[in-house]
Short mmCIF file of C-alpha atoms and ligand atoms in Angstrom, two decimals:
data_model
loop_
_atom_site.label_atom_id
_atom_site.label_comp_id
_atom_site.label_asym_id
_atom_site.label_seq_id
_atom_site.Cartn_x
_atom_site.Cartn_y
_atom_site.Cartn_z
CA UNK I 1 48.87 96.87 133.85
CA UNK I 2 48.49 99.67 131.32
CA UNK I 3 46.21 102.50 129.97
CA UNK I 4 44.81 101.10 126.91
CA UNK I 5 41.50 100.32 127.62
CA UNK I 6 37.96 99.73 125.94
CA UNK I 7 35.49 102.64 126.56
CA UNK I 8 32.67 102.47 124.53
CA UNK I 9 33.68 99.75 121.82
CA UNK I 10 36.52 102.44 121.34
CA UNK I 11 40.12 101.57 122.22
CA UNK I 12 41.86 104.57 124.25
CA UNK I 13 45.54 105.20 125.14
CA UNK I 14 44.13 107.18 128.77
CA UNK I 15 41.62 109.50 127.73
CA UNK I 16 42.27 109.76 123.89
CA UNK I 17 40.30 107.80 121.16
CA UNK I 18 43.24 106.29 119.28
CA UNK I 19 41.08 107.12 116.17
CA UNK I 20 41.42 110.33 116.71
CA UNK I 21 45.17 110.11 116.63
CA UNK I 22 45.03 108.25 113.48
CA UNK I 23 42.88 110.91 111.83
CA UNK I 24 44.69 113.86 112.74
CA UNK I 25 48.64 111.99 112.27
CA UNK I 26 47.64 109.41 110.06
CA UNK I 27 49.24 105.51 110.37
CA UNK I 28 51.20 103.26 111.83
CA UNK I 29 52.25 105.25 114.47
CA UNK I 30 53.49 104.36 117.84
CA UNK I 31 51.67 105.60 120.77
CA UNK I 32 53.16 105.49 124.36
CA UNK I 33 51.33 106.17 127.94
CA UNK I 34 52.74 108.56 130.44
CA UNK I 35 50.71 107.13 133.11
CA UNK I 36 51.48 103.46 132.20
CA UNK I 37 55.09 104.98 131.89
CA UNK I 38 54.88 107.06 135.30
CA UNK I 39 53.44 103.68 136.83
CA UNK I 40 56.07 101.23 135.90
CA UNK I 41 58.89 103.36 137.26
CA UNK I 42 56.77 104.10 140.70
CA UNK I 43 56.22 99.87 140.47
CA UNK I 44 59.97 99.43 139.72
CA UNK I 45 61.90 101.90 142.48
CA UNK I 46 59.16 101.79 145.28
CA UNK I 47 61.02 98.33 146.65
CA UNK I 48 64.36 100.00 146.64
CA UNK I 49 63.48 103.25 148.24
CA UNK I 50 64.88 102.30 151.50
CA UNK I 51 68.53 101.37 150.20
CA UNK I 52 70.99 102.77 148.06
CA UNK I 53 69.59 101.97 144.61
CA UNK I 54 69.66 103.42 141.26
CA UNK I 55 67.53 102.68 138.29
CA UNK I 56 69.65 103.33 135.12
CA UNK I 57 66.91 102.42 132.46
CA UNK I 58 68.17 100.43 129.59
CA UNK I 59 67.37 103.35 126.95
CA UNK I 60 67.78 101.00 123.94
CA UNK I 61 64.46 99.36 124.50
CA UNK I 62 63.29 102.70 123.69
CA UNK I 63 65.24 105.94 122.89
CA UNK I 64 62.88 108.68 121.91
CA UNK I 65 63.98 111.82 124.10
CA UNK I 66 60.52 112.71 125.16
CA UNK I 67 60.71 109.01 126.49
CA UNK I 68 63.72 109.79 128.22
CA UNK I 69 63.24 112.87 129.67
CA UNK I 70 59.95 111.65 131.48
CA UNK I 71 61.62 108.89 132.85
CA UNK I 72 64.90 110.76 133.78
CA UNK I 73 62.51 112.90 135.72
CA UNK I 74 61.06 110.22 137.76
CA UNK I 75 64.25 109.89 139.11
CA UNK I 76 66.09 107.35 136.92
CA UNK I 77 69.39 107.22 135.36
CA UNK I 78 70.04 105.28 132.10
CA UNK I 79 71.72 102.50 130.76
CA UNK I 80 73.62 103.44 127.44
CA UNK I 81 75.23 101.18 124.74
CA UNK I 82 76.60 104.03 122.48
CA UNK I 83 78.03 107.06 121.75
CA UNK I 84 74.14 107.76 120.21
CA UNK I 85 72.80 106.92 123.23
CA UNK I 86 75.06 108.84 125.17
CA UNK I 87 74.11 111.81 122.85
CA UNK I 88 69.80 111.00 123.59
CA UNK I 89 70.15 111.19 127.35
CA UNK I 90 72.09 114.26 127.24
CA UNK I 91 70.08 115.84 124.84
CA UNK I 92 67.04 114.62 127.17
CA UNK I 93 68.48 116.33 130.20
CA UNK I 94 70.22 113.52 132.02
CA UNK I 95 72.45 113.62 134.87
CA UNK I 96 75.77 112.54 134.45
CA UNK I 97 76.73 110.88 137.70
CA UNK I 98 73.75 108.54 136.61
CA UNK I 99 74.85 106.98 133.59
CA UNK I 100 76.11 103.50 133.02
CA UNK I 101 78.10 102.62 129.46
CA UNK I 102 77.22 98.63 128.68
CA UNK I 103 78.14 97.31 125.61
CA UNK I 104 81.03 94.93 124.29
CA UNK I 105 82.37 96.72 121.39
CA UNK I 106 83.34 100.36 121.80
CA UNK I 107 84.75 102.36 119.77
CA UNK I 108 88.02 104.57 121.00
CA UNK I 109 85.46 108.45 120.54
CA UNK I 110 83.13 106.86 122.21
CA UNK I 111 84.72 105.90 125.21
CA UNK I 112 86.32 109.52 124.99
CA UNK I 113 83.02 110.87 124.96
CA UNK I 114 81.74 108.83 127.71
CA UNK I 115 85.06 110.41 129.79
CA UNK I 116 84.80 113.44 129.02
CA UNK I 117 81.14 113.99 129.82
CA UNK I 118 82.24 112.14 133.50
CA UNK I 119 79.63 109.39 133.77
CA UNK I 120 79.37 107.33 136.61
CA UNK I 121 80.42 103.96 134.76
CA UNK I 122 82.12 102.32 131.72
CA UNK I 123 80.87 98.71 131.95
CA UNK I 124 84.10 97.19 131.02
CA UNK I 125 83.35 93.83 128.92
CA UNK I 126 87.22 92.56 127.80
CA UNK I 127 90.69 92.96 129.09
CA UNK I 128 91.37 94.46 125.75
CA UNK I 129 89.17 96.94 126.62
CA UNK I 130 89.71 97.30 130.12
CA UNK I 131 93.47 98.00 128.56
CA UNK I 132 91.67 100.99 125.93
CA UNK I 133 90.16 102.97 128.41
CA UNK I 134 93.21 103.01 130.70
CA UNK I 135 95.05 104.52 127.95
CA UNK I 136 92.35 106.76 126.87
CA UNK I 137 91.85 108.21 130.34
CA UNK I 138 95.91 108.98 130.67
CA UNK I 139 95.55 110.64 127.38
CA UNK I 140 92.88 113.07 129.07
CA UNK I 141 94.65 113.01 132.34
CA UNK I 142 91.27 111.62 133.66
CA UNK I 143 90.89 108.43 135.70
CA UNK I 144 88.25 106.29 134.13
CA UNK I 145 85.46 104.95 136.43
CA UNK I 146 84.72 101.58 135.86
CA UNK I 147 83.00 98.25 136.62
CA UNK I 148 83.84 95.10 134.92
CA UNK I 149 80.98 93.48 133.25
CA UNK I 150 81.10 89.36 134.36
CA UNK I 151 79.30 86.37 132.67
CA UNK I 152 78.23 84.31 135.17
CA UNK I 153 77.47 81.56 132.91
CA UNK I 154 73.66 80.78 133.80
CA UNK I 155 70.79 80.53 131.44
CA UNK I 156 68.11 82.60 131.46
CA UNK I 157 65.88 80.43 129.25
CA UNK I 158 64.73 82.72 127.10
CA UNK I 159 65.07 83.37 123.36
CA UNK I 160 68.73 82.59 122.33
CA UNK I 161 68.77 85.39 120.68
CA UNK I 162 68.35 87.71 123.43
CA UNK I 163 70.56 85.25 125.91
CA UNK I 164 73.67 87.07 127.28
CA UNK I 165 74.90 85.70 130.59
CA UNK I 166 76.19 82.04 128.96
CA UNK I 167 79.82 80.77 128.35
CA UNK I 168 78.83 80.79 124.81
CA UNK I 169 77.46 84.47 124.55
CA UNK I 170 79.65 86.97 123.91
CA UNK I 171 78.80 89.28 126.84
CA UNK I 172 80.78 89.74 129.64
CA UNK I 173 83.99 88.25 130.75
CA UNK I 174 83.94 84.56 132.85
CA UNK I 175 84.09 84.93 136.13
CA UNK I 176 87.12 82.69 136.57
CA UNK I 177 89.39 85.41 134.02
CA UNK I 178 87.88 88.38 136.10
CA UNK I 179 89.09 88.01 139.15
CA UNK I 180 92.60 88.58 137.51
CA UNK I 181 91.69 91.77 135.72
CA UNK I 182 89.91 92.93 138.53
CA UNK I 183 93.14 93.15 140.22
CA UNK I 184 94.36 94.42 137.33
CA UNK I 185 92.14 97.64 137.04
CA UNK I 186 92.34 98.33 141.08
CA UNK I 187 96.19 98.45 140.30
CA UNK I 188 95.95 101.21 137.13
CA UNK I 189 96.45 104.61 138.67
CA UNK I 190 94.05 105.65 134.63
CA UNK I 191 91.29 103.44 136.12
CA UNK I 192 89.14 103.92 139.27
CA UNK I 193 87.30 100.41 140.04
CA UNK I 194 83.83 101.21 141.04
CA UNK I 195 81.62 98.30 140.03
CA UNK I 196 80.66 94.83 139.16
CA UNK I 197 78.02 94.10 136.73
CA UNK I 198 76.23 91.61 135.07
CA UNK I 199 73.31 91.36 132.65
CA UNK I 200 71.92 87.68 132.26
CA UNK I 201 69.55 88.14 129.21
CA UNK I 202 66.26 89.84 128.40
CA UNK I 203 62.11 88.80 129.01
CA UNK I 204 63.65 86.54 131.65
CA UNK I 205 60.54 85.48 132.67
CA UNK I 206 61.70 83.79 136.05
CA UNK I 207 63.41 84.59 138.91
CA UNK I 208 65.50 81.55 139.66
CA UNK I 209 68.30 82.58 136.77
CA UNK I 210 68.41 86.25 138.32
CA UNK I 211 69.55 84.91 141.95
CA UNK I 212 71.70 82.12 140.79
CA UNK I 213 73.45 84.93 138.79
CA UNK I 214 73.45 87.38 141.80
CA UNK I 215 74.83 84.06 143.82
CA UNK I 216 77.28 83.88 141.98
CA UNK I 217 78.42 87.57 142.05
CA UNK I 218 78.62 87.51 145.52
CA UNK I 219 80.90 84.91 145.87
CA UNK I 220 83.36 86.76 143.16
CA UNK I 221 82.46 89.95 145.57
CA UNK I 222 83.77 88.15 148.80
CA UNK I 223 86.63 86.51 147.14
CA UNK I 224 87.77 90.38 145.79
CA UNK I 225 87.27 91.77 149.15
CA UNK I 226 89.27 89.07 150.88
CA UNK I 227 91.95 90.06 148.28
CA UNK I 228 91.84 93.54 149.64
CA UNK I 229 89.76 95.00 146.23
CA UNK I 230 87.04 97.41 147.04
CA UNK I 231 83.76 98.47 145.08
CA UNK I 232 81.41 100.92 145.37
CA UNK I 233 78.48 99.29 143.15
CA UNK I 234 76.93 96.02 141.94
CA UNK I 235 75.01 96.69 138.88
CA UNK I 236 72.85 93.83 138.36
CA UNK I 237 71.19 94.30 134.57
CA UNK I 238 68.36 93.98 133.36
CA UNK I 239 66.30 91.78 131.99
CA UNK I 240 62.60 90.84 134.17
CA UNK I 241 60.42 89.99 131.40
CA UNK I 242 56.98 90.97 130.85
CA UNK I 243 53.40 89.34 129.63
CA UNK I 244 53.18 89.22 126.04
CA UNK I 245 50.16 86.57 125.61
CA UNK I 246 50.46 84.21 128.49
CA UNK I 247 53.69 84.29 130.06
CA UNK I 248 53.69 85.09 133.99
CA UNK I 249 56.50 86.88 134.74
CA UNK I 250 57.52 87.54 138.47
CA UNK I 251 55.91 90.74 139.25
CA UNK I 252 58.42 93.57 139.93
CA UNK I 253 57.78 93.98 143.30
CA UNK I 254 58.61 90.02 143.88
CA UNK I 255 62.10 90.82 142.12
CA UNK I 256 63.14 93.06 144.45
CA UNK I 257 61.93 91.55 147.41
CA UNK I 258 64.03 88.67 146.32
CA UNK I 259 66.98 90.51 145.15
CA UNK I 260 66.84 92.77 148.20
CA UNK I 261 67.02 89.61 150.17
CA UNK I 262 69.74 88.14 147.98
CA UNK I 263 71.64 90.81 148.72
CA UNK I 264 71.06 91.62 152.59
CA UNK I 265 74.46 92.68 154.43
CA UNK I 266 75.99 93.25 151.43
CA UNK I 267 77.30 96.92 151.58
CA UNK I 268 77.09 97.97 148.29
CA UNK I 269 75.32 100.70 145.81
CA UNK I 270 72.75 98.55 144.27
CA UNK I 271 72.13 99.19 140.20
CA UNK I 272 69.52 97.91 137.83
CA UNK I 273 69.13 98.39 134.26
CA UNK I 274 65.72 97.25 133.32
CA UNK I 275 64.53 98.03 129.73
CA UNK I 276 61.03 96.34 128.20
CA UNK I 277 59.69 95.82 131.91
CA UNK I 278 59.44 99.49 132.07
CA UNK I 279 58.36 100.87 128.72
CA UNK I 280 57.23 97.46 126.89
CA UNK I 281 53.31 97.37 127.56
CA UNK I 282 53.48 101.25 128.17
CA UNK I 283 53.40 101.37 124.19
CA UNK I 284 51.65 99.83 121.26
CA UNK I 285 51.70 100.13 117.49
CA UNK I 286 48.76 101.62 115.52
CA UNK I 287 48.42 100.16 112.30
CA UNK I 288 46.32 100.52 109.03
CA UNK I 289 44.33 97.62 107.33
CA UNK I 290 44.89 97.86 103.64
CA UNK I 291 43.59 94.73 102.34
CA UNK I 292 42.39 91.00 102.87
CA UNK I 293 43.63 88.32 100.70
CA UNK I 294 42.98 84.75 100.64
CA UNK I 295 44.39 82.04 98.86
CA UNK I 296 43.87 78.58 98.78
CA UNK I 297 46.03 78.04 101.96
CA UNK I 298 45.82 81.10 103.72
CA UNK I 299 44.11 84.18 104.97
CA UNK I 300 46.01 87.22 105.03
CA UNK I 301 45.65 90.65 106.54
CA UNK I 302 47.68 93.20 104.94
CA UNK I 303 48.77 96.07 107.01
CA UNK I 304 50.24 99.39 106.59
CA UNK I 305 53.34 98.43 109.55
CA UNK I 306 55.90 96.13 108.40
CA UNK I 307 58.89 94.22 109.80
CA UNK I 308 60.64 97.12 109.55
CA UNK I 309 58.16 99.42 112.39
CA UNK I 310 58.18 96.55 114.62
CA UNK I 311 61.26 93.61 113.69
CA UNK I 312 60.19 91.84 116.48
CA UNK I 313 58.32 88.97 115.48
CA UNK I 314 59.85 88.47 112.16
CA UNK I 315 62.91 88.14 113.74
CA UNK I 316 62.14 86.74 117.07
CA UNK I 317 59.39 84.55 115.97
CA UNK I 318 57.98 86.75 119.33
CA UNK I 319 54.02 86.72 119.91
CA UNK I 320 52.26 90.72 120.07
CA UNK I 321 48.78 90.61 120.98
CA UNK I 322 46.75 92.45 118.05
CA UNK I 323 42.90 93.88 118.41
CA UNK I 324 40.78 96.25 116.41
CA UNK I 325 41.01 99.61 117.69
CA UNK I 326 37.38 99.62 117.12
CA UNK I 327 35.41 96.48 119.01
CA UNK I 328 33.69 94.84 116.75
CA UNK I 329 30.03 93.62 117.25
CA UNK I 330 29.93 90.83 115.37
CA UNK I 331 31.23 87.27 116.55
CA UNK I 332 32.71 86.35 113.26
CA UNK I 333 36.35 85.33 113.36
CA UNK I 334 39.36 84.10 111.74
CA UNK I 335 42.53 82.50 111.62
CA UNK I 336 44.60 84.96 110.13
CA UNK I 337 48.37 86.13 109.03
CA UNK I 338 48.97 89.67 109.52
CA UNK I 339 51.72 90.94 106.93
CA UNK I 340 53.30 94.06 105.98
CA UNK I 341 53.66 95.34 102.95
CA UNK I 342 57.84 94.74 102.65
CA UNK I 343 59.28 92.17 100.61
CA UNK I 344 60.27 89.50 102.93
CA UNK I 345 58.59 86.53 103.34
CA UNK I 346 59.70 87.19 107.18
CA UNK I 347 57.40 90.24 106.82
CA UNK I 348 54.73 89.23 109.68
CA UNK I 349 53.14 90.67 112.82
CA UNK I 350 51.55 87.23 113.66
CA UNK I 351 51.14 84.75 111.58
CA UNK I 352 48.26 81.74 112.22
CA UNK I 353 46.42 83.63 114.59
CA UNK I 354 42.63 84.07 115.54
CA UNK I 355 41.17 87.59 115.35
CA UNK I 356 38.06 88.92 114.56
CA UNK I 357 37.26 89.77 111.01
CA UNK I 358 39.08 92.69 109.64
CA UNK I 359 37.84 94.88 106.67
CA UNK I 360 40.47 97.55 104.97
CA UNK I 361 40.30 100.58 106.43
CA UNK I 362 40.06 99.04 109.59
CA UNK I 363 42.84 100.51 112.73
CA UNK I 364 44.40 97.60 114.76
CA UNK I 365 46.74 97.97 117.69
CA UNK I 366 49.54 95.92 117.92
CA UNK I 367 49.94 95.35 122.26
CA UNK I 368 53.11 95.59 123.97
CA UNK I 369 55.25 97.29 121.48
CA UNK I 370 57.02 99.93 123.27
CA UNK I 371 60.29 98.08 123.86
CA UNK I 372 62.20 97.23 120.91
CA UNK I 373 59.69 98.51 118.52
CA UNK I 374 60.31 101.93 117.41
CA UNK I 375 64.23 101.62 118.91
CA UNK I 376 64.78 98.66 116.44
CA UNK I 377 62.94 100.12 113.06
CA UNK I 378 64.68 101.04 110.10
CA UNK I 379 64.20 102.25 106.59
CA UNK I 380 64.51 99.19 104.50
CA UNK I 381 62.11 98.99 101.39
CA UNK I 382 62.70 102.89 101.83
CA UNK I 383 59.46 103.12 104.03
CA UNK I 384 59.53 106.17 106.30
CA UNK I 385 60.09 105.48 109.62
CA UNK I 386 56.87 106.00 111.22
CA UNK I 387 55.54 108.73 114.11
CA UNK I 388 55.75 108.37 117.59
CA UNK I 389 52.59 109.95 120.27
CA UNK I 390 53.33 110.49 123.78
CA UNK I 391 49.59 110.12 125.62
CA UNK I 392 49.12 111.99 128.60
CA UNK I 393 45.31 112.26 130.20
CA UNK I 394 43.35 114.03 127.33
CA UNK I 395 46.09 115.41 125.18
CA UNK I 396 48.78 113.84 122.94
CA UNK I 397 52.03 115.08 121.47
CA UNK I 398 53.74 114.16 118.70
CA UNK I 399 57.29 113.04 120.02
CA UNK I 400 58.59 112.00 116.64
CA UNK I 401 57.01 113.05 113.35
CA UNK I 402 56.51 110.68 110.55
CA UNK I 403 59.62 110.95 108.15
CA UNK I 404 59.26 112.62 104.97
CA UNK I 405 60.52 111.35 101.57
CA UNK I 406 63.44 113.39 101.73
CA UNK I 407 64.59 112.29 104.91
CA UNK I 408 64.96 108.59 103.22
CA UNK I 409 67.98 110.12 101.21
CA UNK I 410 69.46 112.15 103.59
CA UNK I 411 73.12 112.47 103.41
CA UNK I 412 73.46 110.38 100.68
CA UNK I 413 74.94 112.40 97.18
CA UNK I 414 75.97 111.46 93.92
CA UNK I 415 79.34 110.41 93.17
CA UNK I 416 81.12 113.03 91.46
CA UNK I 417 81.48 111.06 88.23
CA UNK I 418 77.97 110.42 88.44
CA UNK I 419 77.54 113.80 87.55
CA UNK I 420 74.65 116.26 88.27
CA UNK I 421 74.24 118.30 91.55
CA UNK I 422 74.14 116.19 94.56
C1 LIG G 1 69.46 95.27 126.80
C2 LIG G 1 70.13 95.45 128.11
C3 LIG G 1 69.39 95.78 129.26
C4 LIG G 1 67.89 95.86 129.27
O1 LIG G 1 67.29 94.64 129.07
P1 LIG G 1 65.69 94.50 129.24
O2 LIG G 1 65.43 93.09 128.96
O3 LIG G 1 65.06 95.43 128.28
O4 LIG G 1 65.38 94.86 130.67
C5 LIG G 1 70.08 96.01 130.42
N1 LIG G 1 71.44 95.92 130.47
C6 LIG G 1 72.18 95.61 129.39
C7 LIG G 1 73.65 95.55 129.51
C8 LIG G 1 71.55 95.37 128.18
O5 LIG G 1 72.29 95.04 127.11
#
């Protein structure tokens, strides 16, 4: 459910005409719903209110700090893979005490950062690095809290690309080799042993691979206890999928009732880190028609967003749902590709797909593009990343302007020898 709805023939984000945002900011430009926002969290912690729970949202899927700070004051916590991130959800007012590092590659300052700034958890993927932080945290005379990040080896049939929780993946550490640096940590007077975690994949779309993963856990969790190891947490990732086009994902309210179930008698802080289910159709992408082109094969729709607004078709062949902002009255349709204008054959927002016919000039909103849209654009062809709208009733901010030229060559100079000024 969201707040982008139809009111007459016009397509609003809650009470605003999305044309109007495109006149006064001009496109692509992302637009995100507070109340579709608000609504997801509510949807997401209700379940858990009753038991010790914490909802550290995955703030990759979608970083802007006007994002954050809405969502860090419904209550959540966050879910950080970098020193950057760490950086956003400060900057955005976070608590501390509420943070959980994930990631399997950290650097040395940012694991120093993450210590210093005391956050609840370092997600601890590799002995190597279970073996970095110790020393790190004796170097600050700090013991490190930590959790140690397990694959359980299960398959959450989704993408492959966006599979985590196999043998094969490089996520996590196998449950098997665990156990012995579990011991390890609750040994090292640097480390304090807080949590177990695990993170199976992303737009999991059923539950079956989230409880056969939880399974799992708790048998690791029993055999540590009967060792004599103690936690304080299971953090059990993220991951619940959402509808796209026609895929039926368990409702959130149906995940926790089963994880909440899965977990009964089990006396343990209970952490999720869910990403796209919360912000994912609380967004969508605003784009420009600039021409029509056919050929003798094809039908294109050329569009002012490219692959590198919104990566995630070209890259995960994924399906967004796109509609004229304005409804159109005419029946006429066609089978269309809708391109960018980048240089990449890979360029696409859907390619072979049925819409009603487009003129240039014409808005169309690309659905379900607040996870891993904005969070995953980039500069390439040296476009200007484009602006980000928070909706909110009847008014709209801008949360992130439009980059200018200038900011496409920021920081870069001219090699001495180049001469000239930089
Ligand atoms: C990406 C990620 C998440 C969030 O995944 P979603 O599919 O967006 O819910 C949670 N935890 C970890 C460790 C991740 O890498």
């Amino acid at each position: 459910m969201h707040h982008f709805n139809f009111k007459s023939e016009e397509l609003y984000c809650e009470e605003v005409p999305l044309k109007k945002i495109a006149s006064e900011v001009g496109t692509p430009f992302y637009c995100y719903s507070q109340a579709t926002l608000t609504r997801h969290v509510q949807q997401f912690s209700e379940p858990f209110k009753d038991v010790d729970a914490l909802l550290c949202y995955a703030v990759k899927a979608n970083s802007n700090i006007a994002v954050l700070r809405l969502l860090l004051s419904l209550g959540c916590g966050a879910d950080i893979v970098s020193g950057g991130e760490l950086f956003r959800v400060l900057k955005a007012g976070g608590e501390r005490k509420k943070i959980v590092f994930s990631g399997v590659g950290k650097r040395e300052d940012e694991i120093e950062f993450a210590l210093k700034e005391k956050i609840l958890s370092l997600n601890v993927e590799s002995a190597q690095e279970l073996e970095l932080v110790s020393n790190i945290a004796k170097k600050l005379k700090t013991k490190a809290p930590i959790s140690i990040r397990v694959n359980p080896d299960i398959d959450p049939k989704t993408h492959p690309y966006i599979s985590t929780g196999l043998l094969q993946n490089k996520f996590g550490i196998p449950l098997k080799e665990a156990i012995g640096l579990f011991h390890k940590a609750s040994k090292d007077p640097n480390l304090d042993l807080v949590g177990i975690d695990c993170h199976i994949g992303s737009q999991v779309t059923e539950l079956a691979p989230f409880l056969d993963a939880l399974r799992s856990i708790k048998n690791t969790i029993k055999q540590l206890k009967s060792e004599g190891i103690k936690i304080d947490h299971l953090d059990i990732g993220g991951g619940l999928g959402i509808t796209y086009s026609d895929e039926n994902p368990p409702h959130p309210r149906d995940y926790a009732k089963a994880v909440l179930d899965e977990l009964a008698g089990l006396d343990l802080m209970l952490i999720m880190e869910p990403g796209r289910v919360i912000v994912g159709n609380a967004g969508i992408l605003v784009t420009k028609v600039l021409f029509t082109k056919h050929t003798s094969q094809k039908e294109f729709v050329i569009v002012d967003a490219a692959m590198n607004d919104l990566i995630r078709p070209g890259l995960y062949n994924a399906y967004q749902e796109i509609i004229p902002v304005k409804e159109s009255s005419s029946e006429s349709t066609k089978v269309v590709d809708v391109v960018g204008p980048v240089c990449e054959t890979g360029d696409f927002l859907a390619r072979e797909r049925k819409m009603p016919t487009v003129s240039p000039g014409d808005l169309l909103a690309v659905m379900s593009a607040g996870a891993y849209g904005f969070s995953m654009s980039s500069n390439y062809n040296s476009r200007p990343r484009v602006a980000e709208i928070l909706v909110n009733g009847d008014k709209f901010a801008v949360i992130r302007k439009r980059e200018a030229l200038e900011d496409l060559i920021l920081g870069e100079t001219m090699a001495h020898w180049l001469g000239g000024k930089d």
